[in-house]
Amino acid sequence: MNPDPGYTTLTGPSHNVNGADYAMMHDYTDDTDRLADEIVELARWRTRLDPIPLGTARTADELVELVGATITAEGIGGHQALAIFRDVLAPSCLSVDYTKYLSFVPAAPTEAAVLFDLVVGAFSIYGGSWIEGAGSTHAENEAIRWLADLAGLSSTAGGVFVPGGTIGNLSAMVGARGAAEQRLAEAGHPRPDRWAFVVSATAHSSIPSAAAVMDADLIAVQTDEQRRLTGDGVAAALEEHGHRVAGVVATAGATNLGVIDDLQSIGVVCRERGVFFHVDAAYGGAALAAPSVRPQFDGIEHADSIIIDPHKWLFAPFDCCALLWRDPDQARAVHAQHAGYLSFLDAYGDWNPSDFAIHLTRRARGLPFWFSLATYGTDAYAEAIQITLDLAIEAGRRIEAAPHLELVWEPTLSIVVFRRIGWDPDQYQAWTEAMLADGAAFVVPSRHDGEPVFRFCFVNPRTTVDQIDEIIDALA
Ligand SMILES: *Cc1c(COP(=O)(O)O)cnc(C)c1O
């Protein structure tokens, strides 16, 4: 029955409930050992790879053709499955850490972070509760503390790592609603028929998505000439919508342009009126570590909650978003799940990570980020982030100097938005597809004020100025 001869070298079979040999999946055999070597070697090879290729997008039909059936009654064996992954599946994925992948928000995990990610799974850590994951939670909290300190949050602040900014924003907005409900109840006001959030017109797509999940409205406030949400705009919206407003969502590093809202004036308005203030810094929050741009974030210390994605610009592997709370007790009151089968955990309630977001079981996904921070130190982070900020400024200069291009927006953080003079949307699209097909770059068009534009987002300190020139030349 067993297609894999490796299993014949079992060191000692265990017995199942019926006393029969159990020798299929859970014994560590000589073959498992060989597979371990292959897996570690493959991970080592990928981590060392320089240059990293872009990879290819394939159609579903092509993959069916190339891969065939992998899930069978007998199993195809780990060696073959790994070979299929290495030879077909992995090259059919784009490498987000490819140095000329400048679309969306790329990623550039450190060597230590990706290698340690291999270990996190091996230890079968349940990252949801203190009693099951005290050690990993301690380490994650150290990383959370570093971020909270960068933001200027008090020593009582705390947080948790969630899969991404989308679930982070939703958890924060649900927390905001909980705080607003409590505030209204205490003041003797009735609960509104529908809750609303005051947001900037440039808020990330995950904000309307969260509002839809919550069946809440968004009050989109016009931004100033620098495309920033300001305290005045927020104050006017609060005046108009009163008790309906569950919270204000500002963005620190808007995805398209990198713009940071006027956190100082918004924070003051929220504080004065006791309105919950959430800052979506999923992309931009990393730049809190860069002294050259830190002043632009002034006011973030007023936030009641903040999200920052280490999987974007803090060199952690997917998926990892830090959700920070000014008042973790308030967050726990909203998010902790209660049931008889969980009550045991409450006795060890020092810090149960599952209490602070919409989740229960969780991977200790902050550990690769913690390990990398511990390995290289926070100065290395500040330096790597500054390199990418400098790259954006340099790219802006070169775009301004290129006769076929026009800079649309002075880079705020590490995002550069520009126009290819004379091209229609189809030409933008065709150029992107040709570059992808050649494995030469991944730069997709975006839109700005209804017009097609190109957009670079730099998070990879290995990207070089020569590579930027290559892309600029290819656009001629
Ligand atoms: C990327 C991003 C998000 C969403 O984060 P995910 O990790 O992709 O879910 C939210 N807000 C902003 C500003 C972002 O850049």
Tab-separated table of C-alpha atoms in Angstrom, residues 96-440:
chain	number	residue	atom	x	y	z
A	96	VAL	CA	7.547	40.259	-4.276
A	97	ASP	CA	11.148	40.750	-3.169
A	98	TYR	CA	12.419	41.010	-6.748
A	99	THR	CA	14.232	44.350	-6.838
A	100	LYS	CA	12.238	45.733	-9.781
A	101	TYR	CA	8.879	44.686	-8.336
A	102	LEU	CA	7.679	48.205	-7.549
A	103	SER	CA	3.893	47.735	-7.773
A	104	PHE	CA	1.274	47.942	-5.032
A	105	VAL	CA	3.306	47.636	-1.847
A	106	PRO	CA	6.020	45.016	-2.374
A	107	ALA	CA	7.929	43.221	0.385
A	108	ALA	CA	11.550	42.567	1.184
A	109	PRO	CA	11.831	40.203	4.141
A	110	THR	CA	15.243	39.894	5.735
A	111	GLU	CA	17.258	36.683	5.611
A	112	ALA	CA	16.811	36.131	9.343
A	113	ALA	CA	13.061	36.707	9.144
A	114	VAL	CA	12.386	34.225	6.340
A	115	LEU	CA	14.657	31.554	7.754
A	116	PHE	CA	13.098	31.872	11.185
A	117	ASP	CA	9.664	31.600	9.623
A	118	LEU	CA	10.573	27.970	8.868
A	119	VAL	CA	11.025	27.394	12.586
A	120	VAL	CA	7.800	29.005	13.765
A	121	GLY	CA	5.645	26.298	12.217
A	122	ALA	CA	7.885	23.492	13.444
A	123	PHE	CA	7.261	24.349	17.086
A	124	SER	CA	3.463	24.015	16.942
A	125	ILE	CA	2.930	27.113	19.031
A	126	TYR	CA	-0.622	28.195	19.695
A	127	GLY	CA	-0.254	31.948	19.679
A	128	GLY	CA	-3.689	32.824	21.019
A	129	SER	CA	-3.273	32.515	24.757
A	130	TRP	CA	-0.665	33.246	27.380
A	131	ILE	CA	-0.655	29.818	29.019
A	132	GLU	CA	-0.075	28.091	25.690
A	133	GLY	CA	2.270	30.635	24.173
A	134	ALA	CA	3.832	32.644	26.995
A	135	GLY	CA	7.300	32.669	25.454
A	136	SER	CA	6.235	33.538	21.940
A	137	THR	CA	3.795	36.141	23.239
A	138	HIS	CA	6.561	37.738	25.287
A	139	ALA	CA	8.709	38.029	22.166
A	140	GLU	CA	5.842	39.326	20.032
A	141	ASN	CA	5.059	41.904	22.709
A	142	GLU	CA	8.646	43.128	22.589
A	143	ALA	CA	8.241	43.807	18.890
A	144	ILE	CA	4.848	45.444	19.518
A	145	ARG	CA	6.487	47.623	22.186
A	146	TRP	CA	9.122	48.839	19.758
A	147	LEU	CA	6.387	49.984	17.385
A	148	ALA	CA	4.348	51.559	20.202
A	149	ASP	CA	7.433	53.473	21.350
A	150	LEU	CA	8.076	54.708	17.810
A	151	ALA	CA	4.516	56.012	17.745
A	152	GLY	CA	4.869	57.595	21.187
A	153	LEU	CA	2.120	55.517	22.805
A	154	SER	CA	2.205	55.215	26.590
A	155	SER	CA	3.636	52.227	28.447
A	156	THR	CA	0.134	50.851	29.023
A	157	ALA	CA	-0.494	50.489	25.282
A	158	GLY	CA	-0.353	47.020	23.772
A	159	GLY	CA	-1.388	45.038	20.771
A	160	VAL	CA	-1.327	41.909	18.703
A	161	PHE	CA	-0.209	40.701	15.302
A	162	VAL	CA	-3.038	39.918	12.895
A	163	PRO	CA	-2.858	38.649	9.299
A	164	GLY	CA	-3.051	41.991	7.537
A	165	GLY	CA	-4.116	45.591	7.496
A	166	THR	CA	-7.589	44.640	6.362
A	167	ILE	CA	-8.389	42.583	9.445
A	168	GLY	CA	-6.435	45.109	11.529
A	169	ASN	CA	-8.583	48.003	10.328
A	170	LEU	CA	-11.781	46.009	10.834
A	171	SER	CA	-10.749	45.018	14.368
A	172	ALA	CA	-9.861	48.636	15.173
A	173	MET	CA	-13.150	49.969	13.814
A	174	VAL	CA	-15.136	47.367	15.776
A	175	GLY	CA	-13.152	48.465	18.839
A	176	ALA	CA	-14.024	52.071	18.087
A	177	ARG	CA	-17.702	51.232	17.890
A	178	GLY	CA	-17.505	49.442	21.223
A	179	ALA	CA	-15.921	52.498	22.821
A	180	ALA	CA	-18.558	54.767	21.274
A	181	GLU	CA	-21.379	52.528	22.528
A	182	GLN	CA	-19.979	52.724	26.026
A	183	ARG	CA	-19.548	56.497	25.808
A	184	LEU	CA	-23.132	57.009	24.620
A	185	ALA	CA	-24.537	54.670	27.267
A	186	GLU	CA	-22.659	56.488	30.016
A	187	ALA	CA	-23.975	59.832	28.767
A	188	GLY	CA	-27.509	58.452	28.596
A	189	HIS	CA	-27.785	58.897	24.818
A	190	PRO	CA	-29.601	56.319	22.686
A	191	ARG	CA	-27.664	54.114	20.285
A	192	PRO	CA	-27.819	55.518	16.737
A	193	ASP	CA	-29.708	53.621	14.039
A	194	ARG	CA	-26.556	53.436	11.951
A	195	TRP	CA	-22.991	54.065	12.951
A	196	ALA	CA	-20.673	56.120	10.804
A	197	PHE	CA	-16.938	56.668	10.523
A	198	VAL	CA	-15.290	59.891	9.440
A	199	VAL	CA	-12.584	59.083	6.891
A	200	SER	CA	-10.530	60.752	4.235
A	201	ALA	CA	-11.641	60.501	0.639
A	202	THR	CA	-8.331	58.691	0.011
A	203	ALA	CA	-8.802	55.986	2.678
A	204	HIS	CA	-7.642	52.511	1.695
A	205	SER	CA	-10.126	50.079	0.109
A	206	SER	CA	-10.127	48.011	3.308
A	207	ILE	CA	-11.953	50.838	5.120
A	208	PRO	CA	-15.123	50.678	2.981
A	209	SER	CA	-14.828	46.922	3.185
A	210	ALA	CA	-14.798	47.080	6.996
A	211	ALA	CA	-17.698	49.532	6.998
A	212	ALA	CA	-19.668	47.126	4.807
A	213	VAL	CA	-18.997	44.243	7.195
A	214	MET	CA	-20.133	46.431	10.093
A	215	ASP	CA	-23.116	47.817	8.165
A	216	ALA	CA	-21.812	51.298	8.991
A	217	ASP	CA	-21.625	54.433	6.859
A	218	LEU	CA	-18.516	56.292	5.792
A	219	ILE	CA	-18.427	60.068	5.886
A	220	ALA	CA	-15.736	60.944	3.369
A	221	VAL	CA	-14.163	64.315	4.130
A	222	GLN	CA	-12.486	66.397	1.438
A	223	THR	CA	-8.720	66.622	1.785
A	224	ASP	CA	-6.678	69.836	1.633
A	225	GLU	CA	-4.502	70.878	-1.313
A	226	GLN	CA	-1.847	68.465	-0.108
A	227	ARG	CA	-4.467	65.698	-0.148
A	228	ARG	CA	-4.440	65.456	3.630
A	229	LEU	CA	-7.358	64.946	5.955
A	230	THR	CA	-7.227	67.801	8.481
A	231	GLY	CA	-8.637	68.581	11.893
A	232	ASP	CA	-10.914	71.278	10.466
A	233	GLY	CA	-12.510	68.849	8.029
A	234	VAL	CA	-12.942	66.262	10.765
A	235	ALA	CA	-14.397	68.839	13.193
A	236	ALA	CA	-16.995	69.921	10.627
A	237	ALA	CA	-18.008	66.312	9.976
A	238	LEU	CA	-18.293	65.604	13.709
A	239	GLU	CA	-20.400	68.731	14.105
A	240	GLU	CA	-22.754	67.556	11.399
A	241	HIS	CA	-23.054	63.879	12.315
A	242	GLY	CA	-22.758	64.015	16.099
A	243	HIS	CA	-23.420	60.842	18.051
A	244	ARG	CA	-23.572	58.691	14.931
A	245	VAL	CA	-19.813	58.864	14.592
A	246	ALA	CA	-18.120	55.789	16.037
A	247	GLY	CA	-14.649	56.981	15.163
A	248	VAL	CA	-12.283	58.831	12.876
A	249	VAL	CA	-9.929	56.929	10.565
A	250	ALA	CA	-6.844	58.789	9.370
A	251	THR	CA	-4.181	57.424	7.046
A	252	ALA	CA	-0.455	57.728	7.606
A	253	GLY	CA	0.942	56.848	4.212
A	254	ALA	CA	-1.948	56.638	1.747
A	255	THR	CA	-1.430	53.731	-0.590
A	256	ASN	CA	-1.531	55.603	-3.881
A	257	LEU	CA	0.525	58.718	-3.081
A	258	GLY	CA	2.060	58.026	0.322
A	259	VAL	CA	0.400	61.107	1.810
A	260	ILE	CA	0.189	61.373	5.605
A	261	ASP	CA	-2.943	63.033	6.999
A	262	ASP	CA	-2.559	65.912	9.453
A	263	LEU	CA	-2.508	63.623	12.466
A	264	GLN	CA	-1.758	66.438	14.899
A	265	SER	CA	-4.858	68.519	14.199
A	266	ILE	CA	-7.098	65.449	13.797
A	267	GLY	CA	-5.782	63.980	17.032
A	268	VAL	CA	-6.509	67.167	18.927
A	269	VAL	CA	-10.071	67.338	17.585
A	270	CYS	CA	-10.705	63.695	18.507
A	271	ARG	CA	-9.238	64.130	21.991
A	272	GLU	CA	-11.305	67.249	22.661
A	273	ARG	CA	-14.520	65.487	21.712
A	274	GLY	CA	-13.701	62.067	23.115
A	275	VAL	CA	-14.011	60.457	19.685
A	276	PHE	CA	-12.053	57.299	18.921
A	277	PHE	CA	-9.069	58.000	16.640
A	278	HIS	CA	-7.697	55.183	14.471
A	279	VAL	CA	-4.604	55.620	12.314
A	280	ASP	CA	-4.157	53.321	9.324
A	281	ALA	CA	-0.376	53.246	8.942
A	282	ALA	CA	-0.337	49.821	7.272
A	283	TYR	CA	2.225	50.937	4.718
A	284	GLY	CA	3.615	54.195	6.097
A	285	GLY	CA	4.041	53.279	9.761
A	286	ALA	CA	7.458	51.770	9.105
A	287	ALA	CA	8.785	55.252	8.405
A	288	LEU	CA	8.264	56.145	12.072
A	289	ALA	CA	11.711	54.558	12.410
A	290	ALA	CA	13.298	57.035	9.974
A	291	PRO	CA	14.267	60.315	11.700
A	292	SER	CA	14.173	62.213	8.372
A	293	VAL	CA	10.401	61.827	8.040
A	294	ARG	CA	9.315	61.157	11.635
A	295	PRO	CA	8.059	64.751	12.179
A	296	GLN	CA	5.390	64.180	9.509
A	297	PHE	CA	3.772	61.660	11.856
A	298	ASP	CA	3.484	64.102	14.752
A	299	GLY	CA	0.124	63.637	16.420
A	300	ILE	CA	0.093	59.864	15.931
A	301	GLU	CA	0.639	59.603	19.684
A	302	HIS	CA	-3.000	60.749	20.110
A	303	ALA	CA	-4.261	57.613	18.367
A	304	ASP	CA	-6.509	55.152	20.140
A	305	SER	CA	-5.438	52.454	17.709
A	306	ILE	CA	-2.833	52.124	14.961
A	307	ILE	CA	-2.071	49.434	12.403
A	308	ILE	CA	1.343	48.887	10.837
A	309	ASP	CA	2.111	46.007	8.449
A	310	PRO	CA	5.604	44.620	9.086
A	311	HIS	CA	5.013	42.512	5.973
A	312	LYS	CA	5.112	45.690	3.894
A	313	TRP	CA	8.025	47.936	4.823
A	314	LEU	CA	9.433	46.325	7.959
A	315	PHE	CA	11.027	43.371	6.206
A	316	ALA	CA	8.876	40.596	7.683
A	317	PRO	CA	7.443	37.720	5.635
A	318	PHE	CA	3.697	37.509	4.963
A	319	ASP	CA	1.529	37.763	6.815
A	320	CYS	CA	2.008	40.191	9.639
A	321	CYS	CA	0.138	43.312	10.728
A	322	ALA	CA	0.641	44.941	14.113
A	323	LEU	CA	-2.568	46.246	15.686
A	324	LEU	CA	-1.796	48.636	18.556
A	325	TRP	CA	-4.284	49.790	21.179
A	326	ARG	CA	-3.900	52.783	23.495
A	327	ASP	CA	-6.252	51.063	25.958
A	328	PRO	CA	-5.968	47.284	25.620
A	329	ASP	CA	-8.617	46.720	28.307
A	330	GLN	CA	-11.164	48.513	26.170
A	331	ALA	CA	-10.159	46.387	23.178
A	332	ARG	CA	-10.412	43.210	25.252
A	333	ALA	CA	-13.916	44.154	26.381
A	334	VAL	CA	-14.951	44.265	22.727
A	335	HIS	CA	-12.964	41.392	21.240
A	336	ALA	CA	-12.438	38.644	23.855
A	337	GLN	CA	-14.427	35.503	23.109
A	338	HIS	CA	-16.194	33.848	26.022
A	339	ALA	CA	-17.237	30.217	26.385
A	340	GLY	CA	-17.078	27.434	28.910
A	341	TYR	CA	-14.292	25.711	27.007
A	342	LEU	CA	-12.215	28.915	27.079
A	343	SER	CA	-12.786	29.893	30.708
A	344	PHE	CA	-9.640	28.050	31.847
A	345	LEU	CA	-7.569	30.534	29.856
A	346	ASP	CA	-8.988	33.529	31.723
A	347	ALA	CA	-7.233	32.425	34.883
A	348	TYR	CA	-3.941	32.991	33.073
A	349	GLY	CA	-5.137	36.161	31.501
A	350	ASP	CA	-1.919	38.177	31.748
A	351	TRP	CA	-2.065	38.697	28.037
A	352	ASN	CA	-4.085	36.502	25.732
A	353	PRO	CA	-3.341	37.740	22.203
A	354	SER	CA	-6.639	36.418	20.893
A	355	ASP	CA	-8.441	38.959	23.124
A	356	PHE	CA	-7.325	41.941	21.053
A	357	ALA	CA	-8.709	41.385	17.539
A	358	ILE	CA	-11.209	39.381	15.536
A	359	HIS	CA	-9.564	35.967	15.793
A	360	LEU	CA	-9.053	33.073	18.204
A	361	THR	CA	-6.521	30.513	16.978
A	362	ARG	CA	-3.487	32.311	15.701
A	363	ARG	CA	-0.029	31.609	14.374
A	364	ALA	CA	2.631	33.430	16.373
A	365	ARG	CA	3.108	35.454	13.211
A	366	GLY	CA	5.016	38.233	14.923
A	367	LEU	CA	7.941	35.913	15.649
A	368	PRO	CA	9.824	36.247	12.337
A	369	PHE	CA	9.613	40.033	12.741
A	370	TRP	CA	10.802	39.780	16.358
A	371	PHE	CA	13.672	37.484	15.372
A	372	SER	CA	14.828	39.832	12.648
A	373	LEU	CA	14.658	42.866	14.961
A	374	ALA	CA	16.625	40.953	17.586
A	375	THR	CA	19.158	39.777	15.017
A	376	TYR	CA	20.000	43.039	13.278
A	377	GLY	CA	18.946	45.671	15.800
A	378	THR	CA	16.656	48.630	15.293
A	379	ASP	CA	19.408	50.867	13.839
A	380	ALA	CA	19.622	48.547	10.847
A	381	TYR	CA	15.881	49.030	10.329
A	382	ALA	CA	16.176	52.810	10.417
A	383	GLU	CA	19.016	52.644	7.894
A	384	ALA	CA	17.260	50.270	5.485
A	385	ILE	CA	14.078	52.376	5.549
A	386	GLN	CA	16.083	55.542	4.940
A	387	ILE	CA	17.707	53.907	1.896
A	388	THR	CA	14.281	53.310	0.363
A	389	LEU	CA	13.189	56.886	1.174
A	390	ASP	CA	16.330	58.163	-0.572
A	391	LEU	CA	15.609	55.898	-3.543
A	392	ALA	CA	12.201	57.542	-3.935
A	393	ILE	CA	13.712	61.033	-3.906
A	394	GLU	CA	16.343	59.995	-6.438
A	395	ALA	CA	13.727	58.315	-8.648
A	396	GLY	CA	11.690	61.538	-8.502
A	397	ARG	CA	14.713	63.538	-9.693
A	398	ARG	CA	15.382	61.170	-12.562
A	399	ILE	CA	11.741	61.188	-13.631
A	400	GLU	CA	11.764	64.994	-13.641
A	401	ALA	CA	14.874	64.906	-15.812
A	402	ALA	CA	13.372	62.418	-18.285
A	403	PRO	CA	11.710	64.174	-21.242
A	404	HIS	CA	9.138	61.376	-21.748
A	405	LEU	CA	7.974	61.396	-18.110
A	406	GLU	CA	6.274	63.844	-15.786
A	407	LEU	CA	6.322	63.667	-12.007
A	408	VAL	CA	2.744	63.864	-10.713
A	409	TRP	CA	3.477	64.079	-7.015
A	410	GLU	CA	6.539	65.041	-5.000
A	411	PRO	CA	7.398	61.829	-3.099
A	412	THR	CA	6.206	61.999	0.528
A	413	LEU	CA	7.386	58.596	1.680
A	414	SER	CA	8.749	55.913	-0.648
A	415	ILE	CA	6.084	56.231	-3.349
A	416	VAL	CA	6.676	57.998	-6.668
A	417	VAL	CA	3.776	58.710	-9.016
A	418	PHE	CA	4.408	59.848	-12.562
A	419	ARG	CA	2.922	60.061	-16.013
A	420	ARG	CA	4.225	58.669	-19.310
A	421	ILE	CA	3.580	61.647	-21.541
A	422	GLY	CA	1.396	60.835	-24.531
A	423	TRP	CA	0.296	57.325	-23.551
A	424	ASP	CA	-3.301	56.162	-23.330
A	425	PRO	CA	-4.431	53.530	-20.785
A	426	ASP	CA	-3.938	50.699	-23.286
A	427	GLN	CA	-0.318	51.686	-23.792
A	428	TYR	CA	0.262	51.703	-20.049
A	429	GLN	CA	-1.266	48.245	-19.805
A	430	ALA	CA	0.624	46.824	-22.776
A	431	TRP	CA	3.981	48.109	-21.508
A	432	THR	CA	3.379	46.552	-18.063
A	433	GLU	CA	2.452	43.207	-19.594
A	434	ALA	CA	5.495	43.213	-21.871
A	435	MET	CA	7.826	43.998	-18.968
A	436	LEU	CA	6.255	41.223	-16.902
A	437	ALA	CA	6.523	38.736	-19.743
A	438	ASP	CA	10.236	39.577	-20.084
A	439	GLY	CA	10.791	39.312	-16.337
A	440	ALA	CA	12.254	42.823	-16.628
